[in-house]
mmCIF file of C-alpha atoms and ligand atoms in Angstrom:
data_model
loop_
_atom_site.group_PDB
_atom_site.id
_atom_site.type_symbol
_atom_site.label_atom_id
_atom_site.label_comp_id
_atom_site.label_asym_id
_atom_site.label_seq_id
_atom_site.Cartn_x
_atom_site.Cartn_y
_atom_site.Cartn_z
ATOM 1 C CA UNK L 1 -11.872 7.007 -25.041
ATOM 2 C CA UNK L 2 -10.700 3.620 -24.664
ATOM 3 C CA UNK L 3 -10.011 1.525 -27.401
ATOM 4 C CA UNK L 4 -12.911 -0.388 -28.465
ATOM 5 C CA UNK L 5 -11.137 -3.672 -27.701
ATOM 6 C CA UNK L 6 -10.717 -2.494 -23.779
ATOM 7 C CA UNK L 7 -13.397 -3.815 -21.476
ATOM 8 C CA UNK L 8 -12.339 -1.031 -19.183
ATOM 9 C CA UNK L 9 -15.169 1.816 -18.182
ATOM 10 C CA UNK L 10 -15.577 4.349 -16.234
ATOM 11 C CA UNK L 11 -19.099 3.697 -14.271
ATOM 12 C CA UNK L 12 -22.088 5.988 -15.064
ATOM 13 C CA UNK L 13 -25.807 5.585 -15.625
ATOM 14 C CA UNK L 14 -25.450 4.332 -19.286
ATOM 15 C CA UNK L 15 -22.432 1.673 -18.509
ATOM 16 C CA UNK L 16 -24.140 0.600 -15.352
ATOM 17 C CA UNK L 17 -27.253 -0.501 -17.970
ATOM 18 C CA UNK L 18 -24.589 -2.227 -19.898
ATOM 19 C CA UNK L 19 -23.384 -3.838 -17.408
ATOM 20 C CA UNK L 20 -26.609 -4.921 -15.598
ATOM 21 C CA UNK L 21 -27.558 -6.542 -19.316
ATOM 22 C CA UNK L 22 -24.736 -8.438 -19.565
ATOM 23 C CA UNK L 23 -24.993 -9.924 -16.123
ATOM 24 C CA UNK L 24 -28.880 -10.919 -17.259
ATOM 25 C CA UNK L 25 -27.507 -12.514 -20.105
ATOM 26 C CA UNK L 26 -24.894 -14.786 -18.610
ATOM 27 C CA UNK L 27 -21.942 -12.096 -19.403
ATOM 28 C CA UNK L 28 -18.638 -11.457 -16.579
ATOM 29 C CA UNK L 29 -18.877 -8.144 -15.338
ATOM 30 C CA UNK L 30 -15.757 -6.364 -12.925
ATOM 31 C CA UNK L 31 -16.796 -3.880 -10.706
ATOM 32 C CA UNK L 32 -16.040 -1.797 -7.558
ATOM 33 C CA UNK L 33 -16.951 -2.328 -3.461
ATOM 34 C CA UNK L 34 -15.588 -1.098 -1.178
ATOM 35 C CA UNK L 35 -12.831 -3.668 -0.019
ATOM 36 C CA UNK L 36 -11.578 -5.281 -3.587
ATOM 37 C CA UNK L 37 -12.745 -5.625 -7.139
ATOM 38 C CA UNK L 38 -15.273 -8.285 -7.802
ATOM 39 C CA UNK L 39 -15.564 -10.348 -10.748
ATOM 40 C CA UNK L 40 -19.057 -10.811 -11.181
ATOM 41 C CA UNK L 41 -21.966 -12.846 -12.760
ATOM 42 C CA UNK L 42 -25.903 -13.936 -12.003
ATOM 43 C CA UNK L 43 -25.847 -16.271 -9.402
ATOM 44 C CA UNK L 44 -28.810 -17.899 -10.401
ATOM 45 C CA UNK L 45 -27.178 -18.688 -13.525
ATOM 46 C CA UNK L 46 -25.097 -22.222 -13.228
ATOM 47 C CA UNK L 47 -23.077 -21.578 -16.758
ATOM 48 C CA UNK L 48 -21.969 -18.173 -15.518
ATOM 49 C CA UNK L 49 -20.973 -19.151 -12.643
ATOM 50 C CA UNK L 50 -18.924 -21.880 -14.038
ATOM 51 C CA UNK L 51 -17.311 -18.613 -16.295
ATOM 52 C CA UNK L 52 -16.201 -17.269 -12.922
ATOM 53 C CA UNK L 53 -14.350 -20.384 -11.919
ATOM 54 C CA UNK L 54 -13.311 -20.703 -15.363
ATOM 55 C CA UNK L 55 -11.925 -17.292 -15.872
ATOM 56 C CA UNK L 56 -10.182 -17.281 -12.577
ATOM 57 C CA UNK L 57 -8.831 -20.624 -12.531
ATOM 58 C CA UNK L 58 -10.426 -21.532 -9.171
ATOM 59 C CA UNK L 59 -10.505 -24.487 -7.437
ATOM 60 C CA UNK L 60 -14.230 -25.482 -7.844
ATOM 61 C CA UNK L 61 -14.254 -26.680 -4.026
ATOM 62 C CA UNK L 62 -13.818 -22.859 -3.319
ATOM 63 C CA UNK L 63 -17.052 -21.516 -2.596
ATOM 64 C CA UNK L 64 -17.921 -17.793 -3.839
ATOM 65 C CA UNK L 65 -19.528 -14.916 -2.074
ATOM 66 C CA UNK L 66 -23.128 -13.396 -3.306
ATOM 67 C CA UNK L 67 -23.469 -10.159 -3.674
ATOM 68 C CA UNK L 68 -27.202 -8.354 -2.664
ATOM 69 C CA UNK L 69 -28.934 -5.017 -3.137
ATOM 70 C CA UNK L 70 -30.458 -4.876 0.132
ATOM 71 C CA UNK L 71 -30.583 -7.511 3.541
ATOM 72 C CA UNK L 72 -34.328 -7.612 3.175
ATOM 73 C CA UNK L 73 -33.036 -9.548 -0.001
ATOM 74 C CA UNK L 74 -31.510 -12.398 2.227
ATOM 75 C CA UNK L 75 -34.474 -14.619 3.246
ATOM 76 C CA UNK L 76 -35.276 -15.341 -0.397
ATOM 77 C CA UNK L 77 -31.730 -17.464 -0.543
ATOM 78 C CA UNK L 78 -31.027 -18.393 3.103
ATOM 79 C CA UNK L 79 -32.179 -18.005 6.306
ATOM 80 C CA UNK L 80 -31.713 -15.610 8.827
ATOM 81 C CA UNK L 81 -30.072 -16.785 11.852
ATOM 82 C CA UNK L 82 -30.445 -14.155 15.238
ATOM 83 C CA UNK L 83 -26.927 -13.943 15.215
ATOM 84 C CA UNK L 84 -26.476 -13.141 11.357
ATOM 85 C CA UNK L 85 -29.726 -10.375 12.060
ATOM 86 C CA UNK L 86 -27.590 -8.866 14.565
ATOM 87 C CA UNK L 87 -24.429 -8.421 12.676
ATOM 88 C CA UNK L 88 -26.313 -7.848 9.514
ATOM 89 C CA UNK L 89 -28.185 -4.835 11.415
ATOM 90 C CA UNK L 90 -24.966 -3.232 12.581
ATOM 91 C CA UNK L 91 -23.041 -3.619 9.457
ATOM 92 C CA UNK L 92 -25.039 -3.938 6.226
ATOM 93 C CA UNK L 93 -24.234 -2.232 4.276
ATOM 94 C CA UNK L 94 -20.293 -2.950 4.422
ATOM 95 C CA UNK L 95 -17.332 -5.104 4.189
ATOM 96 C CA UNK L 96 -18.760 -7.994 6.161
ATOM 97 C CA UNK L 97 -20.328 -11.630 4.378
ATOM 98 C CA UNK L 98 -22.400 -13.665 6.790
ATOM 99 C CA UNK L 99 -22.517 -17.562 5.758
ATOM 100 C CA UNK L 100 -25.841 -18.854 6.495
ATOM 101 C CA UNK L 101 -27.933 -22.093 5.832
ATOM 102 C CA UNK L 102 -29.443 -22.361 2.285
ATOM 103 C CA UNK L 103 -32.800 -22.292 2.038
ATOM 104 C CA UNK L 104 -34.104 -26.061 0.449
ATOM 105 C CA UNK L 105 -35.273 -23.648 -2.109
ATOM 106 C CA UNK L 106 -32.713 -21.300 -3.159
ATOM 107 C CA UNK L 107 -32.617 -20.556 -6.469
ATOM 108 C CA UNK L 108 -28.726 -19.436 -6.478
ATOM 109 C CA UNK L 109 -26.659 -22.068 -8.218
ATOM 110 C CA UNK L 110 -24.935 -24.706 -5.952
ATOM 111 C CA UNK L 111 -21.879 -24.283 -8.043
ATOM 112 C CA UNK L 112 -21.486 -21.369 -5.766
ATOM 113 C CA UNK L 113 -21.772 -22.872 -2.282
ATOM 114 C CA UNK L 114 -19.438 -25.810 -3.696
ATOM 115 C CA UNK L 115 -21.413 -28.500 -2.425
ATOM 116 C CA UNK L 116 -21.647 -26.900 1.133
ATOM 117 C CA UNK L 117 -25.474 -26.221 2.597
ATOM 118 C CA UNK L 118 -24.687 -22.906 3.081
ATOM 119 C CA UNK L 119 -24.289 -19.497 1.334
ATOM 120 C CA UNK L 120 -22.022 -16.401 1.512
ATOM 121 C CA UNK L 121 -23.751 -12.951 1.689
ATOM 122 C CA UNK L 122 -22.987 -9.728 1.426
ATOM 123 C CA UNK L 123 -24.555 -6.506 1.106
ATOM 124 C CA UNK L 124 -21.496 -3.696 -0.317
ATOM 125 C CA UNK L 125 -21.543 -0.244 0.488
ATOM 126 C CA UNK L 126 -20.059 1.004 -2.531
ATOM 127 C CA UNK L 127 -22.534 3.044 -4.772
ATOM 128 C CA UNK L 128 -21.198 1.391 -8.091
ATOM 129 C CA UNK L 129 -21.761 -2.153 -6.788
ATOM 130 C CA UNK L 130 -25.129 -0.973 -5.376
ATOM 131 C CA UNK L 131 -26.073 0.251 -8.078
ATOM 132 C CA UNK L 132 -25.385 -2.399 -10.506
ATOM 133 C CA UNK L 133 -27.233 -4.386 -7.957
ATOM 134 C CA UNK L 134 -29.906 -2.757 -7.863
ATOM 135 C CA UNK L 135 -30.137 -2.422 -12.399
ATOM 136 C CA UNK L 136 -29.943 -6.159 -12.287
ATOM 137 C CA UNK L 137 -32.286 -7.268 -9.687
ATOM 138 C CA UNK L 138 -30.508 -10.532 -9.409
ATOM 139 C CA UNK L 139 -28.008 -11.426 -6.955
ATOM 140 C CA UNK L 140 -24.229 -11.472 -7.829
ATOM 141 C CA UNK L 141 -21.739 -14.230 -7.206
ATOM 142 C CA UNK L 142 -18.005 -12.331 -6.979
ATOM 143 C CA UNK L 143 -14.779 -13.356 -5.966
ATOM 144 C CA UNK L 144 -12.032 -10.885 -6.201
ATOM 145 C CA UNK L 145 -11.340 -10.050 -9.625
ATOM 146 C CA UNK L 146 -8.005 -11.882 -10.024
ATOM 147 C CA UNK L 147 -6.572 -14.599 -11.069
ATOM 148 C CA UNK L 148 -6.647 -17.540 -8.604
ATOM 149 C CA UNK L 149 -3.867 -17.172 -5.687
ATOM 150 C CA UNK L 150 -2.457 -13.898 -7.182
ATOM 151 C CA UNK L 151 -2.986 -10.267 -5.494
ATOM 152 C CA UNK L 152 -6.804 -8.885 -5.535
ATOM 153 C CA UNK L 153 -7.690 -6.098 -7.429
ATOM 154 C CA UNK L 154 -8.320 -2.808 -5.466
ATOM 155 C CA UNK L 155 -8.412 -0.526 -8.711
ATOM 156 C CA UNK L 156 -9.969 -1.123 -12.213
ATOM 157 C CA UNK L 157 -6.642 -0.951 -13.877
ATOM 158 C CA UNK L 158 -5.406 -4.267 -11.869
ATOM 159 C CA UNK L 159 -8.542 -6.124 -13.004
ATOM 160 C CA UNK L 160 -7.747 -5.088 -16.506
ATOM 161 C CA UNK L 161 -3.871 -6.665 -16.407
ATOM 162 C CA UNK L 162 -5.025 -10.284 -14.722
ATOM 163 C CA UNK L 163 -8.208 -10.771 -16.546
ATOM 164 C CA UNK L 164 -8.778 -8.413 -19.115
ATOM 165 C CA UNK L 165 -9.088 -10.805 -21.911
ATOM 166 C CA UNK L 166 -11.257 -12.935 -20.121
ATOM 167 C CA UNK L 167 -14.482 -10.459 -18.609
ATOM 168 C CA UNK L 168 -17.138 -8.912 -20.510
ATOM 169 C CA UNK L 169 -17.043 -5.572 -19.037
ATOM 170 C CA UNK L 170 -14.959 -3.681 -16.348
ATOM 171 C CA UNK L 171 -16.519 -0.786 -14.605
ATOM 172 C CA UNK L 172 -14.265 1.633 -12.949
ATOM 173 C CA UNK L 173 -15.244 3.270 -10.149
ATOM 174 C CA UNK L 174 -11.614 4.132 -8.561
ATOM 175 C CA UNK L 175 -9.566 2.853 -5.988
ATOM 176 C CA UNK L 176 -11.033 0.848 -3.520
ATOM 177 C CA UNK L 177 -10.943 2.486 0.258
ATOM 178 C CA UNK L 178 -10.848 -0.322 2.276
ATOM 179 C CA UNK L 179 -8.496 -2.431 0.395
ATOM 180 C CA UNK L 180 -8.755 -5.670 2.232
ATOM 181 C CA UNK L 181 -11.274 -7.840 1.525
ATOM 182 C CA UNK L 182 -14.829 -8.472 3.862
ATOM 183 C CA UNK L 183 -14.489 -10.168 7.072
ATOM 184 C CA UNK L 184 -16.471 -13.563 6.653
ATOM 185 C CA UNK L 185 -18.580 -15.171 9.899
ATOM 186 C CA UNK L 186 -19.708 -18.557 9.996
ATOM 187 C CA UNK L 187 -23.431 -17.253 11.426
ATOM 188 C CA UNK L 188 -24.628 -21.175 10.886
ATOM 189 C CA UNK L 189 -24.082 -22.430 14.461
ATOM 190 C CA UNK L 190 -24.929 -21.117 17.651
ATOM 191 C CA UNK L 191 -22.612 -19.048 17.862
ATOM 192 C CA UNK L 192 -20.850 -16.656 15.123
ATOM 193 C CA UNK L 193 -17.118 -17.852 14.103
ATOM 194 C CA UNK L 194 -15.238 -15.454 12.216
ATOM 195 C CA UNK L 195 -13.724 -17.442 9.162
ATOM 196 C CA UNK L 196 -11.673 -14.334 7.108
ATOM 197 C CA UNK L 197 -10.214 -11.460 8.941
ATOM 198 C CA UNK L 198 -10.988 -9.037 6.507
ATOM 199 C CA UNK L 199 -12.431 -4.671 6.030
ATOM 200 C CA UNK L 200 -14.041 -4.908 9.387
ATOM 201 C CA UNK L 201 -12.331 -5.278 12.431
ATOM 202 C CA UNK L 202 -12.634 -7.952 15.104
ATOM 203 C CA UNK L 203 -12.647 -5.686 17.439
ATOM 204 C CA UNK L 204 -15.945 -4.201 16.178
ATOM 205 C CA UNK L 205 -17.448 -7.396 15.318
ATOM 206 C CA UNK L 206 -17.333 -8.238 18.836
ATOM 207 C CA UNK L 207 -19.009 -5.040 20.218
ATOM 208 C CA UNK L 208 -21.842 -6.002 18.712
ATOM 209 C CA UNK L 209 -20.748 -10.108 19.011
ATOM 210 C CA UNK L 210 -19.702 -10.596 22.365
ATOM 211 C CA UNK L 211 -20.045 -14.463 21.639
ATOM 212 C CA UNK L 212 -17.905 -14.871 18.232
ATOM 213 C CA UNK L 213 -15.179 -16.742 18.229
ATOM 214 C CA UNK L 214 -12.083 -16.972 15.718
ATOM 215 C CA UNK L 215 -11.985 -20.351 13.822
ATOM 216 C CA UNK L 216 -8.220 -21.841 14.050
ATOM 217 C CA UNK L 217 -7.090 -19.378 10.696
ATOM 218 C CA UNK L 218 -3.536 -21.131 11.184
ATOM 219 C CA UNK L 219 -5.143 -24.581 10.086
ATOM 220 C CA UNK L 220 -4.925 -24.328 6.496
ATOM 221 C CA UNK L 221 -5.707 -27.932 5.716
ATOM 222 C CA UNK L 222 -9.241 -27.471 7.733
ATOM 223 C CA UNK L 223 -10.741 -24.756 6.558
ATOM 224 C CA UNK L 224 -14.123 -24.027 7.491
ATOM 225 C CA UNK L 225 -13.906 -21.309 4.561
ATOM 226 C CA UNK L 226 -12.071 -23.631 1.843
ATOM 227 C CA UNK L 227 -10.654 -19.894 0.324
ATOM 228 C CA UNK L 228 -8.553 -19.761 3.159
ATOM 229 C CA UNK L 229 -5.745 -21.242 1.514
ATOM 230 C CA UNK L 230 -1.899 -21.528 2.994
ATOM 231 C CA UNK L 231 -0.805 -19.662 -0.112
ATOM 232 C CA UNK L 232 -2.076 -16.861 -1.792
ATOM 233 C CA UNK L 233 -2.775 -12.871 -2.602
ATOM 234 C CA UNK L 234 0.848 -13.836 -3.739
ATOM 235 C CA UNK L 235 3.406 -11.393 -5.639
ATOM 236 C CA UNK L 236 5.471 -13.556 -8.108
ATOM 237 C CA UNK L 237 8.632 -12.577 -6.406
ATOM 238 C CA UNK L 238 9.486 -13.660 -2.840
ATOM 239 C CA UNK L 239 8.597 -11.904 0.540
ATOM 240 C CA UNK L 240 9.919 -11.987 3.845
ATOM 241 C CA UNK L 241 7.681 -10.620 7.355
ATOM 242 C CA UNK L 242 9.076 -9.329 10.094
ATOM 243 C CA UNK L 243 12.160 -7.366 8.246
ATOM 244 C CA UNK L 244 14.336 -4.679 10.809
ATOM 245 C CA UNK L 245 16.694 -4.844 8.316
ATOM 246 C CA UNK L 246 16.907 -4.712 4.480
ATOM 247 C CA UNK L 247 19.317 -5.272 1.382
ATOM 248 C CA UNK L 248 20.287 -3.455 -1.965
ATOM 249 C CA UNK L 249 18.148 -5.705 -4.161
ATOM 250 C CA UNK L 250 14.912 -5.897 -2.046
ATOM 251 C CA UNK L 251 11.917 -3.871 -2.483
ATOM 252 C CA UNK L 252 10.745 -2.674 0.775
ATOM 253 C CA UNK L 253 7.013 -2.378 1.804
ATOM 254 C CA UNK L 254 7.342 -0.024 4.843
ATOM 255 C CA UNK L 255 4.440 0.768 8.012
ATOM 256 C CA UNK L 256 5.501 3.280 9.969
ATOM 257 C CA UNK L 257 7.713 6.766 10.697
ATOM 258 C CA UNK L 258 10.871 4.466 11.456
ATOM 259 C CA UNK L 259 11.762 2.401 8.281
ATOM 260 C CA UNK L 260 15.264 0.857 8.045
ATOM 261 C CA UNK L 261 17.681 1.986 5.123
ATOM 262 C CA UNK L 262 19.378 0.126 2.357
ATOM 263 C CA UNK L 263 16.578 -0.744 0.315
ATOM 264 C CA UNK L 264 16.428 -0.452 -3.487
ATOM 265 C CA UNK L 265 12.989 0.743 -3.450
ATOM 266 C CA UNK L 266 10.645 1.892 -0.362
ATOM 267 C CA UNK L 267 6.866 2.086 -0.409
ATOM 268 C CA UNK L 268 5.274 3.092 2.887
ATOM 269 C CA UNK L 269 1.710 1.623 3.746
ATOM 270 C CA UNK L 270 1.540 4.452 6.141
ATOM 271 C CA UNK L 271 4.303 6.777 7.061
ATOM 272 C CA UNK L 272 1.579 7.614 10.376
ATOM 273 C CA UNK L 273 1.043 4.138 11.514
ATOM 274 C CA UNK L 274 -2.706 4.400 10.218
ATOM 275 C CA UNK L 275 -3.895 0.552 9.413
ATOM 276 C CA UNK L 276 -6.776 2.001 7.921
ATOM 277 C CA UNK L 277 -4.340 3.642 5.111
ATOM 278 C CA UNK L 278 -1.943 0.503 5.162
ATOM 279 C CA UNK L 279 -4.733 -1.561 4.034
ATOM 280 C CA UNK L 280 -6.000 0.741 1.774
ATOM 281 C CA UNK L 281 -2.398 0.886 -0.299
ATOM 282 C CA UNK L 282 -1.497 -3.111 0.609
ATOM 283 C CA UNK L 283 -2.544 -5.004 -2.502
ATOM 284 C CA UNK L 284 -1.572 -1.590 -4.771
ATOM 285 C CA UNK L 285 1.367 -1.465 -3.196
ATOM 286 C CA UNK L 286 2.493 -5.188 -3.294
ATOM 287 C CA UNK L 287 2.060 -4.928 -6.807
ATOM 288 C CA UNK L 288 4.174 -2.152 -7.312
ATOM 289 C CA UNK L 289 7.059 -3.447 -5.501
ATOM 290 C CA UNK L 290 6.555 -6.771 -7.658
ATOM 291 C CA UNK L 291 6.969 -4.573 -10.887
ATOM 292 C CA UNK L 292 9.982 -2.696 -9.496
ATOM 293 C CA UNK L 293 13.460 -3.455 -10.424
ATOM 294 C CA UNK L 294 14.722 -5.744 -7.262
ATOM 295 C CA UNK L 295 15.233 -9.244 -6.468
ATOM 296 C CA UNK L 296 12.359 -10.107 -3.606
ATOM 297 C CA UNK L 297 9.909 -8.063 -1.309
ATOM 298 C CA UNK L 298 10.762 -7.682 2.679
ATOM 299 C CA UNK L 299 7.784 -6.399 4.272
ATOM 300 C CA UNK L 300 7.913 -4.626 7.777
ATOM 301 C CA UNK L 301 5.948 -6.103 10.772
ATOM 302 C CA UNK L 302 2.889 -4.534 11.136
ATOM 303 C CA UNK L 303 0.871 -4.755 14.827
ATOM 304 C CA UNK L 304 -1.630 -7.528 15.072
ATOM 305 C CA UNK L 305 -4.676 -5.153 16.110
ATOM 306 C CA UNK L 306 -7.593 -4.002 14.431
ATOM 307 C CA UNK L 307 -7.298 -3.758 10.393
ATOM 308 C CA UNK L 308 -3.487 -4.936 11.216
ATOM 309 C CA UNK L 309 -4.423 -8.717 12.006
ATOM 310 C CA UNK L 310 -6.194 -8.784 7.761
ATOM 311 C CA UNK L 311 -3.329 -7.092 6.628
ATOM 312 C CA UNK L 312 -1.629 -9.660 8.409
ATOM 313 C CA UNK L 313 -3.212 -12.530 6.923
ATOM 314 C CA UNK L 314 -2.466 -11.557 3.733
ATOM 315 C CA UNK L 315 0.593 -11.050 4.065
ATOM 316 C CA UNK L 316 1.817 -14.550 5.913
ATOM 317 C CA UNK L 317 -0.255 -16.479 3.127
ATOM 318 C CA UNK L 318 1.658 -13.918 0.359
ATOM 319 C CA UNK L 319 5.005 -14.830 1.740
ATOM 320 C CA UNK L 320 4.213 -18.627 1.950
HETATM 321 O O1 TXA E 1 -14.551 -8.340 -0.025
HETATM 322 C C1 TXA E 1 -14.853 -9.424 -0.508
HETATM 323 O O2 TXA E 1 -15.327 -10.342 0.171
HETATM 324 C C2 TXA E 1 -14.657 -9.600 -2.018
HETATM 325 C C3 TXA E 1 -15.593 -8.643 -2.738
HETATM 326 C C4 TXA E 1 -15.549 -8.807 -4.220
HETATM 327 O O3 TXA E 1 -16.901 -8.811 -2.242
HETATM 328 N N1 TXA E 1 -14.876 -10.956 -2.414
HETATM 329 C C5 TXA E 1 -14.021 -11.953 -2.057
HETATM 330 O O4 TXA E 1 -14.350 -13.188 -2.588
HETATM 331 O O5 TXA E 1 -13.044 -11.801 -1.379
HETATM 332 P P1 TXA E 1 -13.356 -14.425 -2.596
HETATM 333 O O6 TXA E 1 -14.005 -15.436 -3.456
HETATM 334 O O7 TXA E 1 -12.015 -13.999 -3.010
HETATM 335 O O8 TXA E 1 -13.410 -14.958 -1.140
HETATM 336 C C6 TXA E 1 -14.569 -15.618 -0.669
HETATM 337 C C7 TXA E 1 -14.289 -16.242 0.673
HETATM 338 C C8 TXA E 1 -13.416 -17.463 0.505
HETATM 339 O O9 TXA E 1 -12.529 -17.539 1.598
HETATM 340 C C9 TXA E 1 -14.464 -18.590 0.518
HETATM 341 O O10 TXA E 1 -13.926 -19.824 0.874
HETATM 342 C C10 TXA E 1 -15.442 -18.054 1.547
HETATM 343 O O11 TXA E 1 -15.521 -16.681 1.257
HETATM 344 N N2 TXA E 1 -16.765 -18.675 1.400
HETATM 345 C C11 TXA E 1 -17.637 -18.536 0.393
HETATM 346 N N3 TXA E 1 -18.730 -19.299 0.606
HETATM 347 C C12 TXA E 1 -18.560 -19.924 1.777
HETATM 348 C C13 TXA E 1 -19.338 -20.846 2.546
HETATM 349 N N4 TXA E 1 -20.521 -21.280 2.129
HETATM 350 N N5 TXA E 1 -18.827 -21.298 3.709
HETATM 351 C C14 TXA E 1 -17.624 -20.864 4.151
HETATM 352 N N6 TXA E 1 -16.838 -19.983 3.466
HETATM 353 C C15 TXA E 1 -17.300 -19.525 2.294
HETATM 354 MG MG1 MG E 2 -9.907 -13.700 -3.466
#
């Protein structure tokens, strides 16, 4: 048992009530998807989604994503656009958010589209955020469960040491198997722009999107999506890209069969070059090396295809 004081729990029928009464009642609830933790609250609900911002210490020009139980769930907050029904189709549930056009009507508070005309939406695939969706029968505003600018969360136990004094409730449901977060597309215009490369690939976004287009991602100071900050997901120790070689007092986060020696400490993302485990152990992993006894972080270069170019991403904007 945890101590009473601990808003940590494991997820089961009874906490998942808990939870969902919390969230009805303006409470901060951490839980499980599939790419990162989410720090939670009703959307509908203007004062707790001011907790969220408040909790985090986010920029309130920073929109945040809503959560859903189901796409049929959609039209009541935005509308549909035929490019957002065909991406929605292919990957809902899953690490994707659409931004669409708010509907003149939508009842979700416009603290979370931060004075844009549009909304964030996502349907997760994992069972404990589905579920908790479904027990609440509102939708949920999330970020990532962390502190503003520092690493996301991909296991309860990370949520616990950058927020735990500050959320209601945190349901553990594990670690988190895709470990980036969702891939965001601006579905607003004619064509789909994809804002965040995130847990799915643009490489399959395109299959089904021959027309989508990558927004500038290198133009911090223009975001489309104001989270894409120059800085962030950062360790609190420094971090170099692109390291062949590696000193006595650096932490090394390997990729790879063919990591250089010398380092004080070594964590590979993926001995096998599999991007699907490097993401899954990046944010766990940059942690780790941040805790260990060495000066600064060197990470290895890791190839710009597939779940590579979000694991990518975070990286560059963890070094800045
Ligand atoms: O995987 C994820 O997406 C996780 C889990 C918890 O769902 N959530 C997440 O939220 O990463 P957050 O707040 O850390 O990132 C939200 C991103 C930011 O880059 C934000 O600027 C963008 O979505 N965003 C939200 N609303 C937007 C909007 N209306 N237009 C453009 N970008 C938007
Ligand atoms: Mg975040």
């Amino acid at each position: 048992m945890n101590a009473p004081s601990s808003p940590l729990c494991l997820a089961t029928p009874k906490t998942l009530q808990t939870a969902a009464q919390l969230l009805q009642n303006g409470g901060l609830v951490a839980f499980p998807t599939e790419t990162v933790y989410g720090l939670g609250a009703d959307a509908t609900d203007d004062r707790a989604v001011a907790r969220i911002f408040a909790a985090k210490g986010r920029p309130s020009f920073n929109p945040l994503i809503v959560h859903l139980a189901a796409t049929d769930w959609v039209t009541r907050y935005a509308e549909m656009t035929p490019s957002a029904a065909r991406l929605a189709a292919a990957f809902w549930p899953g690490p994707l958010t659409l931004v669409l056009p708010r509907r003149a009507d939508c009842a979700i508070s416009l603290l979370v589209s931060a004075g844009l005309d549009s909304l964030a939406l996502r349907v997760p695939a994992h069972p404990v955020a589905h579920a908790l969706l479904q027990a609440t029968d509102r939708p949920i505003a999330a970020p990532s469960a962390n502190p503003s600018g520092a690493v996301s969360p991909t296991q309860a136990q990370h949520v616990l040491e950058g927020l735990g004094n500050k959320v209601d409730l945190i349901l553990d449901g594990g670690a988190c198997a895709v470990g980036v977060e969702s891939a965001v597309v601006d579905c607003t215009g004619p064509q789909p722009v994809l804002l965040r490369h995130g847990g799915l690939t643009l490489e399959a976004l395109q299959a089904v999107a021959p027309d989508l287009t990558v927004t500038d991602l290198s133009q911090p100071d223009a975001p489309r999506s104001p989270g894409q900050l120059a800085s962030h997901y950062a360790p609190n120790k420094p971090l170099r890209l692109n390291a062949t070689t590696v000193a006595a007092d650096e932490g090394l986060l390997a990729f790879g069969p063919d990591v250089p020696t010398g380092a004080g400490q070594v964590l590979n993302l993926s001995p096998s070059s599999d991007l699907a485990e490097a993401a899954a152990h990046l944010f766990a992993y940059l942690r780790a090396l941040d805790a260990l006894p060495v000066r600064a972080l060197a990470a290895m270069s890791i190839p710009e295809r597939g779940l590579g170019r979000a694991i990518n991403d975070r990286l560059r904007r963890a070094a800045v």
